[in-house]
Short mmCIF file of C-alpha atoms in Angstrom, two decimals:
data_model
loop_
_atom_site.label_atom_id
_atom_site.label_comp_id
_atom_site.label_asym_id
_atom_site.label_seq_id
_atom_site.Cartn_x
_atom_site.Cartn_y
_atom_site.Cartn_z
CA MET X 898 16.94 -1.47 1.92
CA SER X 899 18.41 -3.42 -0.95
CA ASP X 900 15.29 -3.64 -2.93
CA GLU X 901 15.52 -1.53 -6.00
CA VAL X 902 11.65 -1.42 -6.36
CA ARG X 903 11.27 0.66 -3.13
CA LYS X 904 13.32 3.42 -4.59
CA LEU X 905 11.02 4.21 -7.39
CA SER X 906 9.86 7.90 -7.93
CA ASN X 907 6.19 8.68 -8.61
CA LEU X 908 6.95 9.60 -12.17
CA GLN X 909 8.39 5.96 -12.62
CA LEU X 910 5.48 4.54 -11.01
CA ASP X 911 2.99 6.52 -13.16
CA ALA X 912 4.93 5.14 -16.21
CA LEU X 913 4.79 1.61 -15.06
CA ARG X 914 0.89 2.15 -14.61
CA GLU X 915 0.74 3.40 -18.25
CA ILE X 916 2.44 0.24 -19.24
CA GLY X 917 -0.18 -1.76 -17.51
CA ASN X 918 -2.85 0.32 -18.92
CA VAL X 919 -1.62 -0.11 -22.43
CA GLY X 920 -0.97 -3.81 -22.04
CA ALA X 921 -4.09 -4.69 -20.30
CA GLY X 922 -6.16 -2.59 -22.61
CA ASN X 923 -4.99 -4.61 -25.33
CA ALA X 924 -5.49 -7.80 -23.53
CA ALA X 925 -9.21 -6.93 -22.46
CA THR X 926 -9.95 -6.16 -26.22
CA ALA X 927 -8.50 -9.65 -27.01
CA LEU X 928 -10.60 -11.52 -24.35
CA SER X 929 -13.66 -9.49 -25.34
CA GLN X 930 -13.39 -10.92 -28.87
CA VAL X 931 -12.70 -14.54 -27.93
CA ILE X 932 -15.80 -14.71 -25.66
CA ASN X 933 -17.86 -11.98 -27.53
CA ARG X 934 -18.68 -10.02 -24.38
CA LYS X 935 -18.00 -6.54 -23.25
CA ILE X 936 -15.33 -6.19 -20.81
CA ASP X 937 -14.80 -3.60 -17.96
CA MET X 938 -11.24 -3.02 -16.91
CA SER X 939 -9.95 -1.32 -13.80
CA VAL X 940 -7.27 1.29 -13.65
CA PRO X 941 -4.19 -0.57 -13.40
CA GLN X 942 -2.51 -0.78 -9.97
CA VAL X 943 1.20 -0.63 -9.48
CA SER X 944 2.00 -1.96 -6.10
CA ILE X 945 5.30 -2.56 -4.33
CA LEU X 946 4.44 -5.34 -1.75
CA PRO X 947 6.28 -7.54 0.72
CA LEU X 948 6.27 -10.97 -0.97
CA GLY X 949 4.03 -12.53 1.72
CA GLU X 950 1.25 -9.88 1.01
CA VAL X 951 1.03 -10.58 -2.67
CA PRO X 952 -1.59 -13.28 -2.30
CA GLU X 953 -3.83 -10.76 -0.71
CA VAL X 954 -4.43 -8.84 -3.78
CA VAL X 955 -6.70 -11.79 -4.97
CA GLY X 956 -8.22 -12.31 -1.47
CA GLY X 957 -5.71 -14.31 0.52
CA PRO X 958 -3.44 -17.34 0.15
CA ASP X 959 -6.02 -19.92 0.64
CA VAL X 960 -8.51 -18.46 -1.99
CA MET X 961 -9.15 -21.21 -4.69
CA VAL X 962 -8.15 -19.82 -8.08
CA ALA X 963 -7.28 -20.94 -11.62
CA GLY X 964 -3.76 -19.33 -12.80
CA VAL X 965 -2.31 -19.46 -16.27
CA TYR X 966 1.22 -18.64 -16.00
CA LEU X 967 3.89 -17.72 -18.79
CA ARG X 968 7.20 -16.64 -18.63
CA VAL X 969 8.35 -13.54 -20.44
CA TYR X 970 11.82 -13.83 -22.43
CA GLY X 971 14.00 -11.15 -24.11
CA PRO X 972 15.84 -8.22 -22.59
CA ALA X 973 13.33 -7.51 -19.88
CA PRO X 974 12.34 -11.01 -18.60
CA GLY X 975 9.40 -11.44 -16.11
CA SER X 976 6.37 -13.47 -15.30
CA ILE X 977 2.72 -13.08 -16.55
CA LEU X 978 -0.02 -14.60 -14.42
CA PHE X 979 -3.72 -14.52 -15.28
CA LEU X 980 -5.57 -15.44 -12.04
CA LEU X 981 -9.31 -15.73 -11.82
CA PRO X 982 -11.75 -17.23 -9.10
CA LYS X 983 -12.58 -20.89 -9.89
CA SER X 984 -16.18 -19.97 -10.70
CA SER X 985 -15.10 -17.38 -13.29
CA ALA X 986 -12.62 -20.09 -14.86
CA PHE X 987 -15.55 -22.27 -15.23
CA ALA X 988 -17.81 -19.55 -16.81
CA LEU X 989 -15.00 -18.54 -19.08
CA VAL X 990 -14.70 -22.16 -20.28
CA ASP X 991 -18.41 -22.41 -20.98
CA MET X 992 -18.25 -19.16 -23.11
CA ALA X 993 -15.16 -20.24 -25.05
CA MET X 994 -16.48 -23.79 -25.54
CA GLY X 995 -20.04 -22.34 -26.64
CA ARG X 996 -21.63 -24.17 -23.77
CA SER X 997 -24.58 -22.61 -21.67
CA ALA X 998 -23.58 -21.08 -18.46
CA GLY X 999 -23.04 -23.50 -15.49
CA ASN X 1000 -22.20 -26.43 -17.43
CA THR X 1001 -18.63 -26.75 -16.51
CA THR X 1002 -18.12 -28.09 -12.88
CA SER X 1003 -14.73 -29.45 -13.41
CA LEU X 1004 -12.03 -28.91 -15.94
CA ASN X 1005 -11.34 -31.89 -18.35
CA PRO X 1006 -8.16 -31.72 -20.45
CA ILE X 1007 -9.89 -29.96 -23.27
CA ASP X 1008 -11.20 -27.35 -20.96
CA GLU X 1009 -7.68 -26.90 -19.49
CA SER X 1010 -6.26 -26.47 -22.88
CA ALA X 1011 -8.89 -23.80 -23.72
CA LEU X 1012 -8.11 -21.97 -20.63
CA MET X 1013 -4.35 -22.04 -21.22
CA GLU X 1014 -5.11 -20.84 -24.78
CA ILE X 1015 -7.17 -17.72 -23.43
CA GLY X 1016 -4.15 -17.05 -21.11
CA ASN X 1017 -1.91 -17.33 -24.27
CA ILE X 1018 -3.99 -14.94 -26.30
CA LEU X 1019 -4.25 -12.39 -23.43
CA ALA X 1020 -0.49 -12.54 -22.49
CA GLY X 1021 0.16 -12.21 -26.32
CA ALA X 1022 -1.93 -9.04 -26.71
CA TYR X 1023 -0.49 -7.78 -23.38
CA LEU X 1024 3.04 -8.22 -24.44
CA ASN X 1025 2.48 -7.12 -28.01
CA ALA X 1026 1.20 -3.68 -26.72
CA LEU X 1027 4.19 -3.58 -24.29
CA ALA X 1028 6.92 -4.30 -26.81
CA HIS X 1029 5.53 -1.65 -29.13
CA PHE X 1030 5.39 0.80 -26.11
CA THR X 1031 8.99 -0.15 -24.83
CA HIS X 1032 10.61 -1.16 -28.32
CA LEU X 1033 11.74 -4.04 -26.36
CA THR X 1034 11.48 -7.56 -27.77
CA MET X 1035 9.19 -9.58 -25.53
CA LEU X 1036 8.59 -13.31 -26.19
CA GLN X 1037 6.33 -15.52 -24.45
CA SER X 1038 6.69 -19.06 -23.15
CA ILE X 1039 4.01 -21.71 -23.49
CA PRO X 1040 1.44 -21.31 -20.88
CA ALA X 1041 1.05 -23.50 -17.79
CA LEU X 1042 -2.21 -23.95 -15.72
CA ALA X 1043 -2.85 -24.70 -12.12
CA VAL X 1044 -6.03 -24.67 -10.25
CA ASP X 1045 -5.38 -24.41 -6.51
CA MET X 1046 -4.85 -22.12 -3.68
CA ALA X 1047 -3.75 -18.58 -4.59
CA GLY X 1048 -0.70 -18.67 -2.27
CA ALA X 1049 0.58 -21.93 -3.74
CA ILE X 1050 0.05 -20.74 -7.39
CA LEU X 1051 2.10 -17.31 -6.67
CA SER X 1052 4.73 -19.18 -4.65
CA THR X 1053 7.10 -20.01 -7.44
CA ILE X 1054 6.99 -16.65 -9.00
CA LEU X 1055 7.60 -15.05 -5.63
CA ALA X 1056 10.41 -17.46 -4.79
CA GLN X 1057 12.23 -16.21 -7.72
CA LEU X 1058 11.90 -12.59 -6.80
CA GLY X 1059 12.96 -13.70 -3.06
CA GLN X 1060 16.44 -14.58 -4.32
CA LEU X 1061 17.16 -10.86 -5.14
CA GLY X 1062 14.75 -9.01 -2.68
CA ASP X 1063 11.82 -8.95 -0.17
CA TYR X 1064 9.33 -6.93 -2.26
CA ALA X 1065 7.63 -7.42 -5.45
CA LEU X 1066 6.59 -4.91 -8.16
CA VAL X 1067 3.12 -5.96 -9.34
CA ILE X 1068 1.32 -4.33 -12.09
CA GLU X 1069 -2.11 -5.70 -11.74
CA THR X 1070 -5.36 -5.10 -13.70
CA ALA X 1071 -8.77 -6.35 -12.66
CA PHE X 1072 -11.56 -6.92 -15.22
CA THR X 1073 -15.20 -8.07 -15.39
CA THR X 1074 -17.50 -8.97 -17.96
CA GLU X 1075 -20.52 -6.62 -18.01
CA THR X 1076 -23.30 -9.28 -17.80
CA ASP X 1077 -21.71 -12.62 -16.63
CA GLY X 1078 -19.85 -11.73 -13.59
CA VAL X 1079 -16.63 -13.06 -14.82
CA SER X 1080 -13.81 -11.33 -13.12
CA GLY X 1081 -10.14 -11.94 -13.10
CA HIS X 1082 -6.75 -10.34 -12.51
CA PHE X 1083 -3.88 -9.87 -15.05
CA PHE X 1084 -0.38 -9.61 -13.41
CA LEU X 1085 2.81 -8.55 -14.86
CA ILE X 1086 5.71 -9.17 -12.45
CA PRO X 1087 9.11 -8.08 -14.00
CA ASP X 1088 12.18 -9.82 -12.97
CA PRO X 1089 14.20 -7.68 -10.45
CA GLY X 1090 16.80 -6.96 -13.17
CA SER X 1091 14.25 -6.15 -15.84
CA LEU X 1092 12.80 -2.88 -14.08
CA GLN X 1093 15.75 -0.71 -15.05
CA THR X 1094 15.61 -2.06 -18.59
CA ILE X 1095 11.88 -1.09 -18.97
CA LEU X 1096 12.35 2.20 -17.28
CA THR X 1097 15.34 3.12 -19.28
CA ALA X 1098 13.53 2.03 -22.56
CA ILE X 1099 10.56 4.43 -21.73
CA GLY X 1100 12.99 7.14 -20.81
CA VAL X 1101 12.17 7.52 -17.06
CA ARG X 1102 15.30 6.16 -15.68
CA GLU X 1103 16.61 8.63 -13.03
CA MET Q 585 -6.86 -20.11 27.52
CA SER Q 586 -8.88 -19.98 24.32
CA SER Q 587 -7.73 -22.00 21.16
CA GLU Q 588 -6.13 -19.34 19.36
CA LEU Q 589 -4.75 -19.53 15.78
CA ILE Q 590 -1.41 -18.28 15.19
CA LYS Q 591 -0.87 -17.35 11.53
CA VAL Q 592 2.41 -17.57 9.73
CA GLY Q 593 2.85 -15.85 6.50
CA MET Q 594 5.16 -16.69 3.56
CA ALA Q 595 9.03 -16.22 4.73
CA ASP Q 596 8.14 -16.14 8.33
CA TYR Q 597 7.99 -18.33 11.41
CA LYS Q 598 6.09 -18.48 14.75
CA VAL Q 599 6.41 -20.27 17.81
CA GLY Q 600 3.79 -21.32 20.55
CA ARG Q 601 2.96 -23.57 23.58
CA THR Q 602 0.26 -25.54 25.12
CA HIS Q 603 -2.91 -24.45 23.33
CA GLY Q 604 -4.11 -23.51 19.88
CA SER Q 605 -2.47 -23.95 16.58
CA ILE Q 606 0.15 -22.47 14.29
CA ILE Q 607 -1.31 -22.42 10.71
CA SER Q 608 0.17 -21.41 7.36
CA TYR Q 609 -2.19 -21.25 4.25
CA GLY Q 610 -1.56 -22.08 0.73
CA LEU Q 611 2.00 -23.49 0.47
CA GLY Q 612 3.04 -24.37 -3.11
CA SER Q 613 6.74 -24.64 -3.72
CA CYS Q 614 7.38 -23.40 -0.02
CA VAL Q 615 7.99 -25.80 2.82
CA GLY Q 616 6.31 -25.97 6.10
CA ILE Q 617 8.81 -26.92 8.77
CA ALA Q 618 7.07 -28.10 12.30
CA LEU Q 619 9.12 -28.63 15.27
CA TYR Q 620 7.50 -29.94 18.35
CA ASP Q 621 8.59 -30.66 21.89
CA GLU Q 622 5.81 -33.22 23.30
CA THR Q 623 6.84 -33.03 26.92
CA VAL Q 624 6.45 -29.26 27.48
CA ARG Q 625 4.20 -28.84 24.56
CA ILE Q 626 6.11 -26.05 22.70
CA GLY Q 627 6.08 -25.96 19.08
CA GLY Q 628 7.04 -23.80 16.11
CA LEU Q 629 6.13 -23.49 12.33
CA ALA Q 630 8.42 -22.04 9.69
CA HIS Q 631 7.10 -21.04 5.99
CA ILE Q 632 10.15 -21.18 3.98
CA MET Q 633 10.32 -20.05 0.30
CA LEU Q 634 13.96 -20.55 -0.56
CA PRO Q 635 16.60 -23.29 0.28
CA TYR Q 636 19.89 -21.44 1.07
CA SER Q 637 20.70 -17.90 2.14
CA THR Q 638 24.11 -18.43 0.68
CA GLN Q 639 22.71 -18.74 -2.81
CA ALA Q 640 20.68 -15.43 -2.66
CA ARG Q 641 21.57 -11.90 -3.15
CA SER Q 642 19.14 -10.50 -0.54
CA THR Q 643 19.33 -12.08 2.95
CA GLU Q 644 17.81 -9.50 5.09
CA ASN Q 645 14.94 -11.69 6.17
CA PRO Q 646 16.37 -14.92 7.46
CA ALA Q 647 12.94 -16.39 7.76
CA LYS Q 648 12.82 -16.72 4.08
CA PHE Q 649 15.43 -19.66 3.90
CA ALA Q 650 15.44 -23.06 5.21
CA ASP Q 651 18.98 -22.79 6.43
CA THR Q 652 18.48 -19.72 8.58
CA ALA Q 653 14.92 -19.92 9.50
CA VAL Q 654 15.16 -23.42 11.32
CA PRO Q 655 18.05 -22.51 13.62
CA LEU Q 656 16.47 -19.10 14.66
CA MET Q 657 13.04 -20.87 15.41
CA LEU Q 658 14.78 -23.63 17.35
CA GLU Q 659 16.43 -21.16 19.35
CA GLU Q 660 13.41 -19.30 20.19
CA MET Q 661 11.66 -22.57 21.38
CA LEU Q 662 14.67 -23.41 23.47
CA ARG Q 663 14.26 -19.97 25.24
CA LEU Q 664 10.68 -20.98 25.93
CA GLY Q 665 11.94 -24.08 27.60
CA ALA Q 666 11.91 -26.69 24.94
CA SER Q 667 14.72 -29.10 24.93
CA LYS Q 668 16.66 -30.03 21.63
CA ASN Q 669 16.93 -33.69 22.24
CA ARG Q 670 13.08 -34.05 22.62
CA ILE Q 671 12.29 -31.94 19.64
CA ARG Q 672 11.01 -33.76 16.49
CA ALA Q 673 10.38 -32.34 12.89
CA LYS Q 674 7.40 -32.81 10.50
CA ILE Q 675 7.54 -31.10 7.04
CA ALA Q 676 4.99 -30.58 4.18
CA GLY Q 677 4.93 -28.58 0.97
CA GLY Q 678 7.59 -28.43 -1.65
CA ALA Q 679 5.23 -28.89 -4.70
CA GLN Q 680 5.97 -28.08 -8.27
CA MET Q 681 2.96 -26.06 -9.31
CA PHE Q 682 3.54 -25.67 -12.93
CA THR Q 683 5.07 -28.17 -15.34
CA PHE Q 684 7.12 -26.68 -18.17
CA THR Q 685 8.68 -28.90 -20.54
CA ASN Q 686 12.05 -27.22 -20.20
CA ALA Q 687 11.88 -26.92 -16.28
CA THR Q 688 14.47 -24.43 -15.15
CA ASP Q 689 16.15 -24.69 -11.86
CA ILE Q 690 13.53 -22.22 -10.32
CA MET Q 691 10.70 -24.41 -11.42
CA ARG Q 692 12.22 -27.16 -9.26
CA VAL Q 693 12.43 -24.75 -6.25
CA GLY Q 694 9.93 -26.99 -4.31
CA GLU Q 695 12.15 -29.92 -4.59
CA ARG Q 696 15.22 -27.98 -3.64
CA ASN Q 697 13.42 -26.40 -0.61
CA THR Q 698 12.50 -29.84 0.80
CA GLU Q 699 16.15 -31.11 0.26
CA ALA Q 700 17.33 -28.05 2.17
CA ALA Q 701 14.97 -28.55 4.99
CA LYS Q 702 16.19 -32.19 5.50
CA THR Q 703 19.75 -31.08 5.26
CA ILE Q 704 19.50 -28.49 7.90
CA LEU Q 705 17.45 -30.68 10.18
CA LYS Q 706 19.96 -33.35 9.89
CA LYS Q 707 22.73 -30.94 10.52
CA LEU Q 708 21.22 -29.86 13.74
CA ALA Q 709 20.33 -33.60 14.75
CA ILE Q 710 16.70 -33.18 14.74
CA ALA Q 711 14.76 -36.25 13.38
CA ILE Q 712 11.87 -35.84 10.85
CA VAL Q 713 9.29 -38.26 11.93
CA ALA Q 714 6.76 -37.50 9.11
CA GLU Q 715 6.63 -35.82 5.77
CA ASP Q 716 4.13 -35.04 3.07
CA THR Q 717 6.19 -33.45 0.25
CA GLY Q 718 6.26 -33.00 -3.53
CA GLY Q 719 3.40 -33.35 -5.91
CA ASN Q 720 1.84 -30.38 -7.96
CA TYR Q 721 -0.73 -29.18 -5.54
CA GLY Q 722 -1.02 -26.56 -2.76
CA ARG Q 723 -1.28 -27.47 0.95
CA THR Q 724 -2.35 -25.43 4.16
CA VAL Q 725 -0.53 -26.81 7.14
CA GLU Q 726 -1.52 -26.60 10.80
CA LEU Q 727 0.51 -27.63 13.87
CA LYS Q 728 -1.58 -28.33 16.89
CA LEU Q 729 0.23 -27.09 20.03
CA GLU Q 730 -1.62 -29.47 22.33
CA ASN Q 731 -0.43 -32.64 20.79
CA GLY Q 732 2.01 -31.83 17.97
CA ILE Q 733 -0.57 -33.22 15.21
CA PHE Q 734 0.42 -31.76 12.00
CA ARG Q 735 -2.56 -31.38 9.77
CA ILE Q 736 -2.49 -31.03 6.02
CA LYS Q 737 -5.40 -29.77 4.09
CA THR Q 738 -5.45 -29.65 0.13
CA ILE Q 739 -8.25 -28.82 -2.43
CA ASP Q 740 -8.69 -31.95 -4.25
CA ARG Q 741 -6.66 -34.65 -2.16
CA GLY Q 742 -8.53 -34.27 1.13
CA GLU Q 743 -6.86 -33.87 4.41
CA LYS Q 744 -4.45 -35.85 6.63
CA GLU Q 745 -3.01 -35.76 10.00
CA LEU Q 746 1.05 -36.46 10.52
#
């Protein structure tokens, strides 16, 4: 197997889980402040999945989702994807725009921009924590948004990984609001070469 | 025989005959390449995610690339009894899901996948009789083995049959 992600030790996987924990914790706090709600966060999952199985994490390739996608630049480039079911995306926009629940049934350009900005804030909080933890510079691109099938949204990121291997390392955290049933997934998918850089930076390179 | 549904995941291909459909869900930048021999009703559907195996470092799974998936699928169809000069192709997908102002090459992977699919089909002398490619939206594609109809489903842009 040429895939480096399949050779990770338990210690390294634990360290990556901790990265997810620190990053997503910070992002959840930011989200909680933006929408003024309490957020419950899952224990981050670090999964090494065949590329074709990644869409199953959010319920399958044909599930309708909203995805905010950002590239991470710096010594450890990668992708950040904030995926949420369409209904949750609408509810989140209602909260962010100060409308009462159920008012959003489709996204106008201002709603789209609000959703991208939320993705931007979350990614910023996540990367900030991550940069602190690893002492690596992490810069984010401007966000891009797509509302479509999960498989379609993930395809660009997976194609990128596919040039170098058949497996994806996915650091994923699920979150829900306590009262409104808004749920989503936050993904950090390091580019293949970045993994060693991150592991070296946190001192768990073999 | 029941009308079974054969599912094709990302970076995979499947062939079948006579009954049921071969379906692949949620194509974005990936391209679905359907081959069909009308006379013996043998068909195949490939869900490729990258254009050329020669440009990638990992080539363990040939079904991932247009240039290697199509010949393999064709070979399997021929083994089932299809005839190369009767086989026609239909392709769909190759979208650009996200728009960045400084679109790098990888963002254009959908377009490059479509081009590669056309190039390999031309090289194999298989005519493309229909296509639905490009755009910025996802597609679910289904090849009906009974008649070779290629059905494309989208979220906001309805359904069409090629």
